[in-house]
XYZ file of C-alpha atoms in Angstrom:
452
model
C 28.623 -44.564 -25.877
C 28.336 -43.800 -22.172
C 30.849 -45.602 -19.970
C 31.568 -45.771 -16.257
C 35.131 -44.653 -16.853
C 35.450 -40.894 -16.313
C 37.193 -40.359 -19.611
C 36.085 -38.487 -22.732
C 37.195 -39.777 -26.125
C 36.179 -38.629 -29.621
C 37.715 -40.696 -32.398
C 37.877 -39.987 -36.131
C 37.752 -43.029 -38.441
C 38.722 -40.943 -41.464
C 42.097 -39.895 -40.075
C 42.514 -42.772 -37.602
C 43.131 -40.566 -34.604
C 41.355 -39.260 -31.477
C 41.172 -35.443 -31.572
C 39.666 -35.474 -28.077
C 41.142 -37.895 -25.542
C 41.282 -36.661 -21.974
C 40.150 -37.407 -18.404
C 36.934 -35.706 -17.291
C 38.841 -34.140 -14.411
C 40.812 -32.061 -16.926
C 37.582 -30.828 -18.521
C 35.754 -29.903 -15.326
C 38.664 -29.300 -13.007
C 38.951 -30.558 -9.471
C 36.919 -28.273 -7.274
C 38.638 -27.954 -3.902
C 36.719 -29.359 -0.975
C 35.822 -26.689 1.528
C 34.835 -27.025 5.142
C 33.357 -24.270 7.259
C 33.006 -24.359 11.013
C 30.126 -22.393 12.473
C 29.760 -21.283 16.055
C 26.104 -20.373 16.421
C 25.361 -16.968 17.886
C 22.007 -15.604 18.941
C 21.263 -12.081 17.744
C 18.568 -10.100 19.507
C 16.478 -7.612 17.525
C 14.328 -4.817 18.861
C 10.585 -5.132 18.480
C 8.882 -2.575 16.254
C 7.628 0.610 17.841
C 5.281 2.123 15.269
C 2.555 4.667 15.967
C 2.546 6.664 12.726
C -0.182 8.818 11.295
C -1.929 6.534 8.792
C -2.019 9.083 5.957
C 1.700 9.786 6.396
C 2.463 6.046 6.452
C 0.585 5.548 3.168
C 2.518 8.363 1.485
C 5.880 7.080 2.715
C 5.310 3.455 1.737
C 4.065 4.275 -1.781
C 7.250 6.277 -2.419
C 9.664 3.600 -1.193
C 11.641 2.500 -4.307
C 10.907 -1.206 -3.727
C 7.177 -0.411 -3.729
C 6.932 2.485 -6.181
C 6.615 2.275 -9.973
C 9.571 0.830 -11.907
C 8.380 2.359 -15.184
C 11.709 4.117 -15.863
C 13.546 0.795 -15.672
C 11.043 -1.257 -17.676
C 10.897 1.174 -20.608
C 14.641 0.932 -21.253
C 14.178 -2.098 -23.518
C 11.747 -3.666 -25.972
C 9.222 -5.887 -24.166
C 7.576 -7.527 -27.173
C 10.387 -9.100 -29.221
C 9.316 -12.264 -31.189
C 5.621 -11.442 -31.300
C 4.902 -14.295 -28.890
C 4.822 -12.137 -25.747
C 1.335 -12.413 -24.250
C 1.968 -10.566 -20.993
C 4.735 -8.097 -20.235
C 5.034 -5.782 -17.224
C 2.549 -3.187 -18.506
C -1.103 -3.874 -17.696
C -4.319 -2.538 -19.212
C -5.206 0.409 -21.442
C -3.169 2.776 -19.252
C -0.063 0.542 -19.286
C 0.577 0.427 -15.537
C 3.657 -1.687 -14.630
C 2.076 -4.050 -12.094
C 1.999 -7.475 -13.820
C 2.705 -10.432 -11.526
C 4.303 -12.718 -14.113
C 5.439 -12.888 -17.726
C 3.587 -15.106 -20.215
C 4.679 -16.166 -23.703
C 3.309 -18.615 -26.280
C 5.284 -21.603 -27.540
C 4.483 -20.818 -31.190
C 2.436 -18.552 -33.446
C -0.334 -21.127 -33.885
C -0.844 -22.338 -30.320
C -2.409 -21.092 -27.071
C 0.004 -23.165 -24.994
C 2.804 -21.181 -23.434
C 5.201 -20.529 -20.602
C 5.062 -18.342 -17.500
C 7.960 -16.783 -15.624
C 7.977 -15.028 -12.247
C 10.344 -14.010 -9.469
C 10.403 -13.734 -5.712
C 12.786 -12.265 -3.148
C 12.434 -11.248 0.507
C 16.021 -10.256 1.334
C 15.205 -7.776 4.167
C 13.690 -10.647 6.177
C 17.083 -12.407 6.267
C 18.336 -9.737 8.659
C 16.013 -11.330 11.220
C 15.481 -14.887 9.924
C 17.273 -16.432 6.958
C 14.981 -19.486 6.718
C 11.876 -17.265 6.758
C 13.312 -15.100 3.966
C 13.973 -18.215 1.861
C 10.513 -19.637 2.391
C 8.901 -16.289 1.606
C 10.972 -15.930 -1.599
C 9.607 -19.293 -2.773
C 6.091 -18.270 -1.736
C 6.296 -14.948 -3.579
C 7.426 -16.713 -6.744
C 4.440 -19.056 -6.536
C 1.872 -16.356 -5.740
C 3.234 -14.347 -8.676
C 3.246 -17.155 -11.244
C -0.204 -18.277 -10.060
C -1.751 -15.533 -12.239
C -1.178 -17.837 -15.224
C -3.060 -21.141 -15.728
C -0.714 -23.988 -14.722
C -1.884 -27.608 -14.553
C -0.096 -28.540 -11.325
C 2.181 -26.911 -8.783
C 4.758 -29.645 -9.485
C 5.062 -28.252 -13.045
C 6.836 -25.195 -11.624
C 10.640 -25.315 -11.830
C 12.804 -22.966 -9.807
C 16.199 -21.352 -10.235
C 17.792 -20.332 -6.942
C 20.381 -17.555 -6.936
C 22.157 -17.286 -3.598
C 24.261 -14.420 -2.318
C 26.213 -14.407 0.924
C 29.200 -12.794 2.623
C 30.743 -16.190 3.350
C 33.103 -16.409 6.303
C 31.842 -13.226 7.933
C 29.982 -13.108 11.227
C 26.913 -15.341 11.348
C 26.382 -15.331 7.568
C 27.541 -18.951 7.090
C 25.103 -20.080 9.757
C 22.231 -18.167 8.150
C 23.083 -19.519 4.685
C 23.173 -23.133 5.912
C 19.854 -22.813 7.733
C 18.213 -21.110 4.730
C 19.420 -23.681 2.197
C 18.186 -26.465 4.471
C 14.800 -24.778 4.972
C 14.285 -24.270 1.235
C 15.994 -27.267 -0.361
C 15.324 -30.005 2.181
C 12.036 -28.947 3.763
C 9.749 -26.501 1.922
C 10.295 -27.481 -1.721
C 10.000 -31.248 -1.073
C 6.800 -30.557 0.901
C 5.423 -28.619 -2.089
C 6.612 -31.173 -4.661
C 8.754 -28.567 -6.443
C 12.312 -29.052 -7.714
C 15.206 -26.603 -8.035
C 17.227 -28.016 -10.962
C 19.450 -24.988 -11.459
C 20.886 -21.919 -9.755
C 24.092 -20.078 -8.944
C 25.826 -18.417 -6.033
C 27.904 -15.369 -5.204
C 29.751 -15.997 -1.942
C 31.786 -12.798 -1.606
C 29.093 -10.214 -0.881
C 31.329 -8.072 1.322
C 33.871 -5.408 0.467
C 36.288 -3.561 2.747
C 38.542 -0.541 2.231
C 40.596 2.044 4.059
C 39.462 5.669 4.160
C 42.415 7.558 5.628
C 42.917 5.641 8.875
C 39.334 4.350 9.152
C 38.381 0.828 8.050
C 35.080 0.672 6.190
C 32.980 -2.194 4.866
C 29.735 -2.931 3.072
C 28.152 -6.328 3.750
C 25.047 -7.674 2.004
C 22.703 -9.953 3.951
C 22.067 -13.502 2.794
C 19.878 -13.137 -0.287
C 17.870 -15.723 -2.198
C 16.491 -14.589 -5.549
C 14.086 -17.199 -6.930
C 13.002 -17.424 -10.572
C 10.077 -19.683 -11.400
C 9.155 -21.216 -14.775
C 6.143 -23.320 -15.744
C 4.225 -24.484 -18.831
C 0.915 -22.680 -19.337
C -2.124 -24.625 -20.490
C -3.953 -21.720 -22.161
C -2.448 -18.232 -22.234
C -5.904 -16.710 -22.802
C -6.900 -17.561 -19.231
C -4.030 -15.632 -17.612
C -5.255 -12.694 -15.497
C -3.775 -9.368 -14.424
C -4.285 -6.865 -11.559
C -6.631 -4.794 -13.739
C -9.916 -4.778 -11.798
C -13.206 -4.093 -13.563
C -15.569 -1.638 -11.817
C -18.561 -2.183 -14.079
C -19.070 -5.883 -13.260
C -20.923 -7.393 -10.297
C -17.924 -8.795 -8.446
C -16.208 -8.719 -5.059
C -12.617 -8.393 -3.904
C -11.426 -11.380 -1.887
C -8.272 -11.511 0.249
C -6.488 -14.848 0.606
C -4.275 -14.421 3.681
C -1.769 -17.272 4.030
C -0.470 -15.614 7.201
C -3.804 -16.535 8.843
C -3.963 -13.231 10.684
C -0.382 -13.322 12.017
C 0.244 -9.908 10.396
C 3.990 -9.873 11.170
C 5.567 -6.543 10.192
C 9.295 -7.198 10.664
C 11.341 -6.306 7.572
C 8.315 -4.710 5.901
C 8.226 -1.585 3.771
C 6.412 0.166 6.626
C 9.202 -0.684 9.062
C 11.832 0.495 6.563
C 10.284 3.914 5.936
C 10.407 4.542 9.692
C 14.004 3.338 10.048
C 13.216 0.123 11.908
C 13.595 -3.620 11.320
C 11.587 -5.534 13.916
C 12.040 -8.942 15.507
C 9.245 -11.019 13.936
C 8.956 -11.462 10.175
C 6.391 -13.069 7.835
C 6.809 -16.788 7.198
C 5.174 -19.861 5.682
C 4.051 -21.760 8.763
C 2.029 -24.376 6.876
C 3.314 -25.480 3.428
C -0.055 -27.183 2.863
C -1.673 -23.730 2.782
C 0.569 -22.721 -0.125
C -0.360 -25.873 -2.063
C -4.033 -25.288 -1.298
C -3.755 -21.649 -2.388
C -2.237 -22.699 -5.716
C -4.947 -25.308 -6.326
C -7.733 -22.881 -5.365
C -6.583 -20.092 -7.671
C -5.879 -22.462 -10.561
C -9.342 -24.002 -10.227
C -10.915 -20.548 -10.336
C -8.829 -19.631 -13.400
C -9.970 -22.747 -15.247
C -13.622 -21.827 -14.642
C -13.032 -18.152 -15.569
C -14.205 -17.071 -12.094
C -11.179 -14.783 -11.567
C -11.528 -11.356 -13.179
C -8.384 -9.844 -11.668
C -5.535 -11.069 -9.474
C -2.616 -9.446 -7.638
C -0.272 -11.009 -5.111
C 0.525 -9.354 -1.778
C 4.212 -8.567 -1.340
C 6.177 -5.311 -0.916
C 3.968 -2.702 0.732
C 1.309 -5.127 1.943
C -2.440 -5.204 1.348
C -2.708 -1.428 0.918
C -0.265 -1.438 -1.993
C -1.947 -4.492 -3.544
C -5.334 -2.776 -3.540
C -4.231 0.609 -4.861
C -2.123 -0.964 -7.623
C -5.215 -2.860 -8.768
C -7.092 0.459 -8.791
C -4.258 2.072 -10.786
C -4.465 -0.673 -13.418
C -8.259 -0.428 -13.643
C -8.257 3.389 -13.313
C -11.150 3.225 -10.873
C -12.061 3.650 -7.239
C -12.409 1.201 -4.352
C -14.855 0.601 -1.528
C -13.047 -1.619 0.961
C -14.072 -2.736 4.462
C -11.429 -4.591 6.476
C -13.628 -5.420 9.462
C -13.590 -9.148 8.570
C -9.773 -9.256 8.442
C -8.230 -10.070 11.853
C -5.632 -7.809 13.451
C -4.899 -4.180 14.164
C -5.439 -1.591 11.439
C -1.766 -0.870 10.786
C -0.842 -4.549 10.800
C -3.384 -5.753 8.265
C -2.826 -2.815 5.906
C 0.956 -3.171 5.736
C 1.883 -6.747 6.627
C 3.645 -8.568 3.794
C 2.529 -12.094 4.643
C 2.042 -14.321 1.579
C -1.330 -14.038 -0.116
C -3.269 -12.316 -2.875
C -6.356 -10.274 -3.686
C -8.732 -11.646 -6.308
C -11.728 -10.077 -8.013
C -14.351 -12.827 -8.195
C -17.640 -12.542 -10.079
C -20.594 -12.519 -7.652
C -22.121 -15.535 -9.401
C -18.964 -17.584 -8.695
C -18.369 -16.561 -5.074
C -20.326 -19.401 -3.459
C -18.450 -22.053 -5.442
C -15.122 -20.328 -4.718
C -15.825 -20.271 -0.973
C -16.892 -23.914 -1.053
C -13.645 -24.905 -2.760
C -11.610 -22.849 -0.255
C -13.305 -24.736 2.577
C -12.522 -28.096 0.943
C -8.852 -27.101 0.770
C -8.803 -25.979 4.416
C -8.457 -22.282 3.549
C -11.806 -20.981 4.806
C -10.076 -18.994 7.582
C -7.668 -17.476 5.043
C -10.461 -16.046 2.883
C -12.025 -12.641 3.536
C -14.465 -10.622 1.432
C -13.153 -7.081 1.635
C -15.057 -4.913 -0.856
C -15.437 -4.039 -4.517
C -14.177 -1.861 -7.329
C -16.307 1.186 -8.157
C -16.384 3.667 -11.016
C -14.863 7.051 -10.327
C -11.650 8.134 -8.664
C -12.270 7.739 -4.936
C -10.505 5.062 -2.903
C -12.198 4.406 0.422
C -10.850 1.967 2.993
C -12.871 1.536 6.178
C -13.015 -0.729 9.187
C -16.596 -1.300 10.160
C -18.084 2.148 10.623
C -14.696 3.886 10.884
C -13.199 5.461 7.787
C -9.454 4.819 7.597
C -8.462 6.221 4.202
C -10.373 8.379 1.743
C -8.187 9.519 -1.115
C -8.146 9.867 -4.881
C -6.701 7.251 -7.161
C -4.990 9.990 -9.180
C -3.144 11.484 -6.187
C -1.971 8.121 -4.885
C -0.841 6.966 -8.320
C 1.049 10.207 -8.948
C 2.797 9.698 -5.611
C 3.594 6.087 -6.502
C 4.942 7.083 -9.949
C 6.847 10.204 -8.846
C 10.259 8.595 -8.269
C 10.154 6.846 -11.642
C 9.153 10.100 -13.344
C 12.054 12.019 -11.772
C 14.558 9.426 -13.034
C 12.921 9.280 -16.451
C 12.987 13.065 -16.808
C 16.767 12.989 -16.337
C 17.354 10.069 -18.689
C 14.806 10.766 -21.436
C 13.356 13.853 -23.075
C 12.038 15.752 -20.024
C 9.039 17.161 -21.923
C 7.944 13.673 -22.982
C 8.420 12.399 -19.439
C 6.299 15.269 -18.075
C 3.526 14.584 -20.611
C 3.456 10.921 -19.645
C 3.396 11.730 -15.925
C 0.550 14.231 -16.437
C -1.626 11.472 -17.932
C -2.018 9.975 -14.447
C -4.209 12.828 -13.243
C -5.814 13.806 -16.553
C -8.873 12.330 -18.241
C -7.418 9.637 -20.458
C -9.083 6.695 -22.197
C -5.796 4.873 -22.473
C -4.987 2.597 -25.392
C -8.214 2.057 -27.316
C -9.281 1.217 -30.857
C -11.298 3.591 -33.056
C -11.644 1.792 -36.387
C -12.665 3.770 -39.476
C -13.644 0.583 -41.294
C -15.676 -2.572 -40.732
C -13.237 -5.235 -39.539
C -15.725 -7.976 -40.448
C -16.020 -6.948 -44.077
C -14.588 -9.467 -46.535
C -12.212 -7.440 -48.692
C -10.673 -10.344 -50.606
C -10.860 -10.077 -54.392
């Protein structure tokens, strides 16, 4: 029986005693009240000064550990325990680790399931804590959107906060970020955060001879999203299909802002920047979710990949890696300078939409107020050549094999130290060799009735 009195009692009629009889305060303890005073300080950041050679920028970004393949880490453990795993990290016949979300079924005899995804934009917190929090939520949603979910309000979030409390302006940044996420963005989206945790001591100091040293982590929000899936068979992956009449469509929730602060491009050139990506209009994120989910329900989406670390360039080439094909892309319809639109990490995604469904997709985008966010940018093609142009100007012409080998190189080097180096080398060589991937070659008729 539930009572207003904060006391827990469990009685035993057999022995006539109460084996548990204690105040709730003993069970949960009395957490000390804590008050923090913040004196707000303005921190000025230098604007980006980037004029790199485009080919060099591509090579650097694809090798940045946050962008490059995580194959060595993923293959440590079993990804298919229970037999109800519908989607793990590895995508397509060539098992490329680019999946946006995880999908499982609820049972062995049902197509209903669950989806799980994550989002984090910690580097942005060095410039704007609230922006980093909003973008972490947005990345979680654009990741989990690859699975069919009835409504955005079905998504539940777990927020894991990290902060060097009491140091510098970190308390101020944490307060502003929690307010931006918990009191503004999530209520506007109709999403709840029922659970989470925090680590408030993300700073360590020590003495090295007579020098004082310290390592301080920026405010970090790691968001995990969970949602029920209506039909796991309708979930899509970044594996594009070159042999189907379809177009690649960019949904740019940054609406051409193309902010590069805190991006992978800025990092590989040792800079930070003063303006970072953000969610300026929460309604756009809700509209994006509804648009993609509507297209999933009508089977209009053939492939899907969210835009995050590395920007649009990385999104496109990872889709080509998964489909083991080439690309013909023209960015002339996308607003902004070449470098900005290739490497900005504003929220968004690239979808492969069947040509027969494009008109309906564009009509729905207009109804949701996203017509200015949508850009047709090209198509997947058979072969190995990736071409990215801007009008009549060719920006990038490269081979899928070379770019993928570059992207997978760091993972291969780690794997060759941890695993059998010969096996690691054989696996790495498959990227540039002719390989059909995982395929079936049955020596019997699967439709034959062999029952007695």
